[in-house]
mmCIF file of C-alpha atoms (C1' of nucleotides) in Angstrom:
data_model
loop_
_atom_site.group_PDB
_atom_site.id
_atom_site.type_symbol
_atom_site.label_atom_id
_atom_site.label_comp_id
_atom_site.label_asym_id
_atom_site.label_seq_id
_atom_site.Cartn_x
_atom_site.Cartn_y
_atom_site.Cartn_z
ATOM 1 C CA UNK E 1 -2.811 18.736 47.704
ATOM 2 C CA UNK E 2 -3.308 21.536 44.909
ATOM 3 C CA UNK E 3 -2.476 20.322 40.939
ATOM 4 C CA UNK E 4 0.748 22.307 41.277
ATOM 5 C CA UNK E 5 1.687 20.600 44.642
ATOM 6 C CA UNK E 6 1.446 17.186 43.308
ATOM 7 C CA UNK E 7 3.540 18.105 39.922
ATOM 8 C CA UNK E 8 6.259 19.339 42.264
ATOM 9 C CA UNK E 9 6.178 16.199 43.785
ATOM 10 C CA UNK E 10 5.894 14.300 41.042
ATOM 11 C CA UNK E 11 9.066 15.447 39.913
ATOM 12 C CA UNK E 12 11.299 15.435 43.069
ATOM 13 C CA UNK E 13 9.778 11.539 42.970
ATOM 14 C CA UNK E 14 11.438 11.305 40.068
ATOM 15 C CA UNK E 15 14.525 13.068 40.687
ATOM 16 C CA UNK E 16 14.161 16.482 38.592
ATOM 17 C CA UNK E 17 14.162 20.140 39.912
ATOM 18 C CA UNK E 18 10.519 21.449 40.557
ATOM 19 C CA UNK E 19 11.003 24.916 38.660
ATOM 20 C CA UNK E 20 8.376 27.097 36.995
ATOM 21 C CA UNK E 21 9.166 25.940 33.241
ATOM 22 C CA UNK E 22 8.495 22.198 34.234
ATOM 23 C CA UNK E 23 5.738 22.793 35.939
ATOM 24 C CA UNK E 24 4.234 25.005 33.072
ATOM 25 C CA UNK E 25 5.314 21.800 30.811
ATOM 26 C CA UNK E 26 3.353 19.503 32.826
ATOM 27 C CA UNK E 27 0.606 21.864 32.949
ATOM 28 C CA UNK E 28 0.145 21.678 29.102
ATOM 29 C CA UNK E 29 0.483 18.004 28.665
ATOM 30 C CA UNK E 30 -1.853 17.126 32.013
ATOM 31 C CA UNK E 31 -4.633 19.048 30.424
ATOM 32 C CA UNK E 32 -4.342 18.528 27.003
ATOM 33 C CA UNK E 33 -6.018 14.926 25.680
ATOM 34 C CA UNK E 34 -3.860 14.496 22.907
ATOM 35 C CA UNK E 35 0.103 13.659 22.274
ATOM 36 C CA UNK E 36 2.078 16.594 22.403
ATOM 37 C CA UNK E 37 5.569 17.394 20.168
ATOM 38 C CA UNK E 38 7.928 19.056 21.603
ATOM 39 C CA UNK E 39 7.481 21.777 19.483
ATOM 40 C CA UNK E 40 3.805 21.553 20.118
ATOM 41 C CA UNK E 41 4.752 22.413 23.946
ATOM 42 C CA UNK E 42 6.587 25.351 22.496
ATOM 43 C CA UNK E 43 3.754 26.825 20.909
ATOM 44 C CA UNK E 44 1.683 26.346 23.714
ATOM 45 C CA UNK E 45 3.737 27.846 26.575
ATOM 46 C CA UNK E 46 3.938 30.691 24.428
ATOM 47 C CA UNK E 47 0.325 31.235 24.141
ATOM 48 C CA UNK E 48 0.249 31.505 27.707
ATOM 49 C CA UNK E 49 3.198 33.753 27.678
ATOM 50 C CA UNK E 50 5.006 31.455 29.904
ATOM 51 C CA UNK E 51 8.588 32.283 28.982
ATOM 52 C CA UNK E 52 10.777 29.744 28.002
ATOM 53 C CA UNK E 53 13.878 28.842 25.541
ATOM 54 C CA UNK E 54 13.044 26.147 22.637
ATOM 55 C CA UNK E 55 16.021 24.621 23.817
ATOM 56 C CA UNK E 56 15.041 24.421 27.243
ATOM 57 C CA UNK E 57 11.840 22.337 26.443
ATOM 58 C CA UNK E 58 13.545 19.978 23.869
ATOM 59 C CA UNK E 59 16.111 19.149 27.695
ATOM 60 C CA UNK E 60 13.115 18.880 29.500
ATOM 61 C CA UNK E 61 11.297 16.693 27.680
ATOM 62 C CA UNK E 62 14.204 14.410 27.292
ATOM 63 C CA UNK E 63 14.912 14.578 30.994
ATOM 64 C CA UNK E 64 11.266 13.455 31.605
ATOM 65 C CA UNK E 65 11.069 10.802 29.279
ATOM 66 C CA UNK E 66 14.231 9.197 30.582
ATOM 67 C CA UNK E 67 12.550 9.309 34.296
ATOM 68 C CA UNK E 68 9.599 7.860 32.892
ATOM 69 C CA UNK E 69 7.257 10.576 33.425
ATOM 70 C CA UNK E 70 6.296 10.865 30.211
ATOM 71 C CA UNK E 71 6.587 8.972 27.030
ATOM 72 C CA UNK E 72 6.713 8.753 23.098
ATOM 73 C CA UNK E 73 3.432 7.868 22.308
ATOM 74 C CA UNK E 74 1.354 7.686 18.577
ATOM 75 C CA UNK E 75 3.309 9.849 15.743
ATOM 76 C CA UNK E 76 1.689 12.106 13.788
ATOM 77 C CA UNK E 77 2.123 12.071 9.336
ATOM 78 C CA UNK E 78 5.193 14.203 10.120
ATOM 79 C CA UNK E 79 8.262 12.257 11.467
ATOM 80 C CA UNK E 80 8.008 14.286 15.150
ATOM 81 C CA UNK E 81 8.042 12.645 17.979
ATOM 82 C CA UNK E 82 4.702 12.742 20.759
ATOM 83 C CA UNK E 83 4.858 12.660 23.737
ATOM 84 C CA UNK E 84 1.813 12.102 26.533
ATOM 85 C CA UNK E 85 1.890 11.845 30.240
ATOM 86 C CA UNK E 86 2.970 8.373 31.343
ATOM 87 C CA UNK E 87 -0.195 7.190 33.132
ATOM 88 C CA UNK E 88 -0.792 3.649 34.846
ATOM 89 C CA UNK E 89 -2.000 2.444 31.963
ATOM 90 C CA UNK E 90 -1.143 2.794 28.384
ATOM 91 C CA UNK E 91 -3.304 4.382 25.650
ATOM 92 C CA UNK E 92 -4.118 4.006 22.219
ATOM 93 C CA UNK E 93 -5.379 6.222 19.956
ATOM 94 C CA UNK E 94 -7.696 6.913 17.043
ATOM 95 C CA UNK E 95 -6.751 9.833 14.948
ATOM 96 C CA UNK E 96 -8.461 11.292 12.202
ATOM 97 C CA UNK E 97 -6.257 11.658 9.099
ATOM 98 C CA UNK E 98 -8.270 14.946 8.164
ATOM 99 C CA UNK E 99 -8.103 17.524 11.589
ATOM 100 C CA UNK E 100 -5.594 15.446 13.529
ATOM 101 C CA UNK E 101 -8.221 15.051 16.044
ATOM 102 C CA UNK E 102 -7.000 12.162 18.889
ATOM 103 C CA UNK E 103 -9.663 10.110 20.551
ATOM 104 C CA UNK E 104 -8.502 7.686 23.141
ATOM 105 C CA UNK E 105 -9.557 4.387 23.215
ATOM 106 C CA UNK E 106 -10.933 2.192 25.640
ATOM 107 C CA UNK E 107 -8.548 -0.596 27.120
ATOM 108 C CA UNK E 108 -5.633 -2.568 25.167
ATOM 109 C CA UNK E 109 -7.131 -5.366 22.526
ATOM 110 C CA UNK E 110 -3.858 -6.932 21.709
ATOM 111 C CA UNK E 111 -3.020 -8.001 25.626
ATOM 112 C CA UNK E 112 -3.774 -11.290 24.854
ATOM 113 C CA UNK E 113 -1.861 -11.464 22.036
ATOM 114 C CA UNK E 114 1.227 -9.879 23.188
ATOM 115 C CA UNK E 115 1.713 -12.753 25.855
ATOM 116 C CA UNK E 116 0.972 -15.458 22.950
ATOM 117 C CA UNK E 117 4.279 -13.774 21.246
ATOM 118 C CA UNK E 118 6.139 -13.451 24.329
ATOM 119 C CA UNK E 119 5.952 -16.946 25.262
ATOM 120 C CA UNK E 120 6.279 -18.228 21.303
ATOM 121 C CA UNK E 121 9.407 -16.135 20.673
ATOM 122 C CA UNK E 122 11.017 -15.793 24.125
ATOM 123 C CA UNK E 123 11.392 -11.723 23.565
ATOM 124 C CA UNK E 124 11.453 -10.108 26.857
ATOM 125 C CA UNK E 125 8.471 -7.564 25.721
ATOM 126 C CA UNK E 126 8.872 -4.208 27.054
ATOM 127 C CA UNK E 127 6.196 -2.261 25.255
ATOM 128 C CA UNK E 128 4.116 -1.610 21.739
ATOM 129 C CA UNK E 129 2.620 1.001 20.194
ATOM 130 C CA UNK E 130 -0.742 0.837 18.495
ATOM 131 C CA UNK E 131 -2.805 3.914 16.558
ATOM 132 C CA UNK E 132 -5.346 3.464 13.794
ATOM 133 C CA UNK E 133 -5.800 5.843 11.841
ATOM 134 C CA UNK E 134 -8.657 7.211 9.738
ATOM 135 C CA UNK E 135 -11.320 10.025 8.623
ATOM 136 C CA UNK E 136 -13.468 11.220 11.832
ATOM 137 C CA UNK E 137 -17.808 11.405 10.080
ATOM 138 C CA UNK E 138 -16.894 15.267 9.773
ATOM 139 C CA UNK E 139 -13.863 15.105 7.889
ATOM 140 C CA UNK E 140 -15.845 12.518 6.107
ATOM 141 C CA UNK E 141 -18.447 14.944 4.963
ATOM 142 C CA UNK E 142 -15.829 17.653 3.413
ATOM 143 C CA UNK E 143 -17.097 19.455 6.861
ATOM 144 C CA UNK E 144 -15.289 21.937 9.369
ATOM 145 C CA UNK E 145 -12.640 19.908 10.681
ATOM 146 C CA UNK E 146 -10.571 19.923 7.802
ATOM 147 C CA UNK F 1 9.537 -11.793 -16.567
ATOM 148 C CA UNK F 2 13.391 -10.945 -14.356
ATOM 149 C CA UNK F 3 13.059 -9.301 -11.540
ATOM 150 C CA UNK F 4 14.382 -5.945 -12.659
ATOM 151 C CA UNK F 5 11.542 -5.970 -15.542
ATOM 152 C CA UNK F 6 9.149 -6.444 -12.778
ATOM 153 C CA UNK F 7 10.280 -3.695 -10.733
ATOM 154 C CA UNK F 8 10.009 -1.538 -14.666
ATOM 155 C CA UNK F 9 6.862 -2.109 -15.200
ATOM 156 C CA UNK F 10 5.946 -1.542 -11.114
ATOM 157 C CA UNK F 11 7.464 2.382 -11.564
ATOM 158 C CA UNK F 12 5.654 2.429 -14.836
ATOM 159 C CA UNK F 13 2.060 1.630 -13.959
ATOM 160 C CA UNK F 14 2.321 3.504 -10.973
ATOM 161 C CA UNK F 15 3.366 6.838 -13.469
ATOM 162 C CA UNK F 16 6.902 7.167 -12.039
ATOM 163 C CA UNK F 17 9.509 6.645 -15.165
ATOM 164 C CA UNK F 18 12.182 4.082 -14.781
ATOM 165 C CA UNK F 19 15.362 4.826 -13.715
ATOM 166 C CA UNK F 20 18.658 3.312 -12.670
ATOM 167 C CA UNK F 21 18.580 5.449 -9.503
ATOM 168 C CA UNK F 22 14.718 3.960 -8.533
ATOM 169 C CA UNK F 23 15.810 0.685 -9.751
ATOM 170 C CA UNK F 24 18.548 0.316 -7.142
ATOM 171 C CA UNK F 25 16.294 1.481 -4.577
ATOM 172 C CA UNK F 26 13.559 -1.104 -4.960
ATOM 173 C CA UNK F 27 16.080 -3.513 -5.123
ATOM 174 C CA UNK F 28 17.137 -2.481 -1.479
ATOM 175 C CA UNK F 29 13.385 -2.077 -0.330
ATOM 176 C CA UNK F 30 12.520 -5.608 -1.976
ATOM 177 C CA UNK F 31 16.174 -7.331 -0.291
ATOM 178 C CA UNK F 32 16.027 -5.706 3.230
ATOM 179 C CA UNK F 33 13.406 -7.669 5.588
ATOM 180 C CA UNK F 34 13.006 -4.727 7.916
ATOM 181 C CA UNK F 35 11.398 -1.291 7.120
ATOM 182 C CA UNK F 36 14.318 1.446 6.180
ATOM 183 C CA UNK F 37 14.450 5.358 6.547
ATOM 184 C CA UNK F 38 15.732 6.941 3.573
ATOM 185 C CA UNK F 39 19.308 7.634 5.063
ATOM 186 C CA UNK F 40 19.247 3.971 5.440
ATOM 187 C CA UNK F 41 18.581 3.355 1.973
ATOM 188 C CA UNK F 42 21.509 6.057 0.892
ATOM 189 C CA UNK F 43 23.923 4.089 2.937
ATOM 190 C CA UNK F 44 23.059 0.664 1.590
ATOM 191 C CA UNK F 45 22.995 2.849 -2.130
ATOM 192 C CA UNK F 46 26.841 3.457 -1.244
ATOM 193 C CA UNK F 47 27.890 0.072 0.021
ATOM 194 C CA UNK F 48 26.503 -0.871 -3.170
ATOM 195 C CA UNK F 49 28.583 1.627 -4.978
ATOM 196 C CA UNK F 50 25.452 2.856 -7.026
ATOM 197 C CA UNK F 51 26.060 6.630 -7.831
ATOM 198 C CA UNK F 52 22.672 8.529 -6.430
ATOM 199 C CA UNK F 53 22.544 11.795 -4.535
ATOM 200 C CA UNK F 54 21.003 12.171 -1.131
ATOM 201 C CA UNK F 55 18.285 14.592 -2.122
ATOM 202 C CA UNK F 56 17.295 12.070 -5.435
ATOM 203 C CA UNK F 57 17.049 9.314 -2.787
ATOM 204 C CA UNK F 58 14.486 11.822 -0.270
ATOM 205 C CA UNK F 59 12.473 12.758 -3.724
ATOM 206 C CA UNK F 60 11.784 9.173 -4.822
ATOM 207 C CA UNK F 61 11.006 8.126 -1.396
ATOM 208 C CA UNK F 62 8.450 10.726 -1.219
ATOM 209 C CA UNK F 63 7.381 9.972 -4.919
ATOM 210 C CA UNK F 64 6.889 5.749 -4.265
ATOM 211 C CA UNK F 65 4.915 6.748 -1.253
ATOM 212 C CA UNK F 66 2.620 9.628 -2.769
ATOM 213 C CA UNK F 67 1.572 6.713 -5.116
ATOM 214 C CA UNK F 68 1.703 4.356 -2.947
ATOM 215 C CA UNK F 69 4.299 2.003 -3.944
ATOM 216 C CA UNK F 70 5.831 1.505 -0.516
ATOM 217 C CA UNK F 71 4.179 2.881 2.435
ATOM 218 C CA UNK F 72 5.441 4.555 6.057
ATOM 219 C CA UNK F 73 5.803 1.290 8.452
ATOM 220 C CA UNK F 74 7.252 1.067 11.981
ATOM 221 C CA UNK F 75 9.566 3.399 13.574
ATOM 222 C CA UNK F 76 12.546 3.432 15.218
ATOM 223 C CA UNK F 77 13.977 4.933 17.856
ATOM 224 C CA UNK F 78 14.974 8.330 16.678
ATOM 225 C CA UNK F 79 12.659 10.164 14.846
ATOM 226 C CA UNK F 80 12.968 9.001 11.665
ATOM 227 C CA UNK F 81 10.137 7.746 9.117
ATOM 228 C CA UNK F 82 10.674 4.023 8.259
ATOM 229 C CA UNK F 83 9.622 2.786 4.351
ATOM 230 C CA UNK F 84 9.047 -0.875 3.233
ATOM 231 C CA UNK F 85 7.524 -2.186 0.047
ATOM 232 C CA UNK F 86 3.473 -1.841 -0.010
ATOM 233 C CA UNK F 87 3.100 -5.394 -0.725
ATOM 234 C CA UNK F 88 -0.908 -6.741 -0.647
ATOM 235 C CA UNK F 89 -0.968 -7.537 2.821
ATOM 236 C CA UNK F 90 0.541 -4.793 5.866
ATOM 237 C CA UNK F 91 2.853 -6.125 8.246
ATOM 238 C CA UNK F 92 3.466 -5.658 11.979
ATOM 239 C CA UNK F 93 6.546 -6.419 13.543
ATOM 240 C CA UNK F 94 8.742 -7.414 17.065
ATOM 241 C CA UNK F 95 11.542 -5.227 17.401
ATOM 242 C CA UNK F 96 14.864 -5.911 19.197
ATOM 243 C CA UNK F 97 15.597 -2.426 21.418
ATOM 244 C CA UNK F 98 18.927 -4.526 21.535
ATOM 245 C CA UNK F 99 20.049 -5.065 18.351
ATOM 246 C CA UNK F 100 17.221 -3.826 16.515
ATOM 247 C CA UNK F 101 16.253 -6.774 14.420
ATOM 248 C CA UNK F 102 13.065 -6.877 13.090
ATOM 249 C CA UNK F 103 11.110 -9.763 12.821
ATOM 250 C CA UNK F 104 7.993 -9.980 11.223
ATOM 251 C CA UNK F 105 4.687 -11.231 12.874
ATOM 252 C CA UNK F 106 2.203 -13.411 10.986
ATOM 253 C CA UNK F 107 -1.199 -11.909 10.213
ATOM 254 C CA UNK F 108 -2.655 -8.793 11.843
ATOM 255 C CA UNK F 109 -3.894 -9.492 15.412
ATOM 256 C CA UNK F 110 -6.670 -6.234 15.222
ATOM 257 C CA UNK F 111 -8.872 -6.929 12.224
ATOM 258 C CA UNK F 112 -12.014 -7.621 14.062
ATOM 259 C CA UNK F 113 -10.997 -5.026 16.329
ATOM 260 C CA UNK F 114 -10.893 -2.580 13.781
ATOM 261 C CA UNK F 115 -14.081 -3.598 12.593
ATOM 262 C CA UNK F 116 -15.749 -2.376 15.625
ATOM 263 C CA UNK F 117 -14.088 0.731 16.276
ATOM 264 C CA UNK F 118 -15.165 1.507 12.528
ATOM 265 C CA UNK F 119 -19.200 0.823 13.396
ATOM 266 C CA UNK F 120 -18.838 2.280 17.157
ATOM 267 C CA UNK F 121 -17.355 5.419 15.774
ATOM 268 C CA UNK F 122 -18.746 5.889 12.141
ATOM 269 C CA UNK F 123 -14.766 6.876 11.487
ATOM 270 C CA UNK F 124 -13.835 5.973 7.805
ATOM 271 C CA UNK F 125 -11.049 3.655 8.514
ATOM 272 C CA UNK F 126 -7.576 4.089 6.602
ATOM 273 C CA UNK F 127 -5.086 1.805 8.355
ATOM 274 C CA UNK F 128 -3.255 1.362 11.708
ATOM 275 C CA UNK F 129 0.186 1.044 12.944
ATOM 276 C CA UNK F 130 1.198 -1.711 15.374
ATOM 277 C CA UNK F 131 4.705 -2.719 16.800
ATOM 278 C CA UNK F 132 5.691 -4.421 19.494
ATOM 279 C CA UNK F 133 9.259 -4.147 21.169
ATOM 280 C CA UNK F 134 11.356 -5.976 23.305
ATOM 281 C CA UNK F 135 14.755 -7.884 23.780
ATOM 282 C CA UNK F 136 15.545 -10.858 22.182
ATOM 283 C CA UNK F 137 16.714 -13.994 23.344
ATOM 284 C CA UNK F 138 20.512 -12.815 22.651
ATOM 285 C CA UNK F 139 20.181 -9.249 23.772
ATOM 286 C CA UNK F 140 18.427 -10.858 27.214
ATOM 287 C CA UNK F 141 22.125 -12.779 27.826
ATOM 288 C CA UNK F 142 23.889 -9.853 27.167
ATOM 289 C CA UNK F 143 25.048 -11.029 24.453
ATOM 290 C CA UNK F 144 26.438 -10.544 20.693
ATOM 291 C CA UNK F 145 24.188 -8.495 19.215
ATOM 292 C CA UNK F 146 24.246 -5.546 21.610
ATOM 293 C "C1'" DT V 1 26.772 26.163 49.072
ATOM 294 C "C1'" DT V 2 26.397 23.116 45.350
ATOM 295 C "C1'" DG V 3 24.910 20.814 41.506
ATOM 296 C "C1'" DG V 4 21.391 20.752 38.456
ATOM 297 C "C1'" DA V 5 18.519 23.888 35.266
ATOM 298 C "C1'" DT V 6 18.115 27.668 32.082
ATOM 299 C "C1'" DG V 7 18.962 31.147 28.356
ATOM 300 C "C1'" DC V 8 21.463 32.422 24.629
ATOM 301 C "C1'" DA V 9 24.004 31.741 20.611
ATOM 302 C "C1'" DA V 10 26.341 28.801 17.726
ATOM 303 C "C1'" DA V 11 26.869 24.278 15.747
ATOM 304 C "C1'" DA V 12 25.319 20.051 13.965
ATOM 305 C "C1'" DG V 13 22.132 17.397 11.701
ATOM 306 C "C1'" DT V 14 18.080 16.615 8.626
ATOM 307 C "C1'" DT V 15 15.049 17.714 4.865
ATOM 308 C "C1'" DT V 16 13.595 20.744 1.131
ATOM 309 C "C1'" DT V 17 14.206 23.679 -2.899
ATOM 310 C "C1'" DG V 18 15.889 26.204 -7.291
ATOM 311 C "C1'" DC V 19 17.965 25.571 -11.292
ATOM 312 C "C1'" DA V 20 20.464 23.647 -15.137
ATOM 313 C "C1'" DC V 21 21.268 19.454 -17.322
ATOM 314 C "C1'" DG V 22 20.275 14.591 -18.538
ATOM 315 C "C1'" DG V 23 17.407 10.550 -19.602
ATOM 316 C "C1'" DT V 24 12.857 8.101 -20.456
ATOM 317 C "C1'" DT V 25 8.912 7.797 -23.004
ATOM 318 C "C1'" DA K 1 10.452 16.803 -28.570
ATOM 319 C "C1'" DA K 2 8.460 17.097 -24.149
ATOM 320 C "C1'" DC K 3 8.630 16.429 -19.630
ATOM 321 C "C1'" DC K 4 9.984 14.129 -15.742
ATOM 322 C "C1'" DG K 5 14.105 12.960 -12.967
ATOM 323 C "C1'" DT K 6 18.670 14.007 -11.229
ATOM 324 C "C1'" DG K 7 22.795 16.324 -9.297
ATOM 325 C "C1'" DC K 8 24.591 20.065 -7.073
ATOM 326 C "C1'" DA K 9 24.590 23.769 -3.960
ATOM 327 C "C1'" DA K 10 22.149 26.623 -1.066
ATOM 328 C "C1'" DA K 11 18.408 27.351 2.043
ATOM 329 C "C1'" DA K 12 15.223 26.074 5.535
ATOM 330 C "C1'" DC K 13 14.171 23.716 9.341
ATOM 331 C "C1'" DT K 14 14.966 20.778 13.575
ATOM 332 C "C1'" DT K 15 17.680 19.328 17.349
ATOM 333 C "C1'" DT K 16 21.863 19.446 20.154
ATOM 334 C "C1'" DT K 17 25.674 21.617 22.588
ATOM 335 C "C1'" DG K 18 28.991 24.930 25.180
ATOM 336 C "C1'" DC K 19 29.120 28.120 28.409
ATOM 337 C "C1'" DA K 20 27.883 31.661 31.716
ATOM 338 C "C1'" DT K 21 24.399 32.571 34.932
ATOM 339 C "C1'" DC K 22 20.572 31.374 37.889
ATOM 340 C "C1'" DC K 23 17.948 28.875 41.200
ATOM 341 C "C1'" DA K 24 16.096 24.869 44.019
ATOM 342 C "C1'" DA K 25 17.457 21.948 47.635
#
DNA sequence: TTGGATGCAAAAGTTTTGCACGGTT
DNA sequence: AACCGTGCAAAACTTTTGCATCCAA
């Protein structure tokens, strides 16, 4: 099954259209590492001259989040919402306050402690969101990144 | 010392003048248990009949968090930045998708985990976000605060 | 064929800015 | 007196919506 065959039927699976602009938007965000705004998508399906209405990604990434194939994810100093694919398992992040560079990391360290709240406060827990946030050793050195 | 000559001399030694307008709002910011955006804080300004404009309330938000008087904490669902009161120690919180309370957890489950993603990585470390949502006991009955 | 998806343009909503005036230090 | 802070109105920017047309199933 090609890349582009298993988008398509990721999104019948999920009850969407397969058309070219959704597959172009899952394109972007399977490849790229990092959370994506919406306008972020914009910019990129423009640099590969895919053509596409503004308006048409802000529907599409609503439609995708509320079929769960993609979700918010960290948020960046602005107030814009990211979004990532919405793999098996969930991913946090360490960005670098100086070039906005993400790096995933490895596993979940609050598991443990997520059922320890769960069973003291008797929430129903349905998700969290974790990012730490800092200067990556270039950024710290006044170098490139910046 | 009253509380409103605390909140003086807090403007004043961070080198923001006092004002009736920044008064009022770190009376709401030091009142409210949960982290408010800044339309939040104009609404409870109102309710309180305290005469402010919207764009004086967006400046001194920005102002108190450029010197770091209250910082950007959890976020809601929309898009919107959330402020609470830089006290000494950070908070995390549980959040009710339900009725969106917000209740605040003890302590900071991800110290030592911080730790070693600062020494794995050689990242300078500035601080992390952590929230954790789900329904409360309440919202899980279907009940009242829906 | 049919209902969902898209493009376009306009509207709605949010945040920022310029400028004159007012208030704190 | 000097300068920061505020109100007001306009501008800029972001997101949503109505409607006609298009396209996947």
């Amino acid at each position: 099954m090609t890349p582009n065959e298993y988008n398509e039927n990721l999104l019948r699976q999920h009850g969407l259209k397969s058309t070219r602009q959704r597959l172009a938007i899952l394109d972007i965000l399977d490849n790229k590492q990092a959370p994506l705004s919406t306008e972020d998508v914009y910019i990129e399906l423009q640099k590969l001259d895919v053509a596409i209405n503004l308006s048409t990604v802000y529907r599409t990434m609503d439609a995708m989040r509320d079929k769960g194939l993609i979700r918010e994810a960290a948020l960046a100093g602005d107030n814009r919402v990211l979004y990532e694919m919405a793999r098996m398992e969930h991913r946090h992040y360490l960005v670098c306050i100086g070039c906005k560079k993400f790096i995933p990391l490895d596993g979940c360290p609050i598991k443990e402690y997520i059922n320890g709240v769960a069973s003291q406060t008797h929430y129903a827990i349905a998700g969290h969101r974790l990012d730490i946030y800092g200067y990556c050793p270039q950024c710290q050195a006044g170098g490139a990144g910046r």
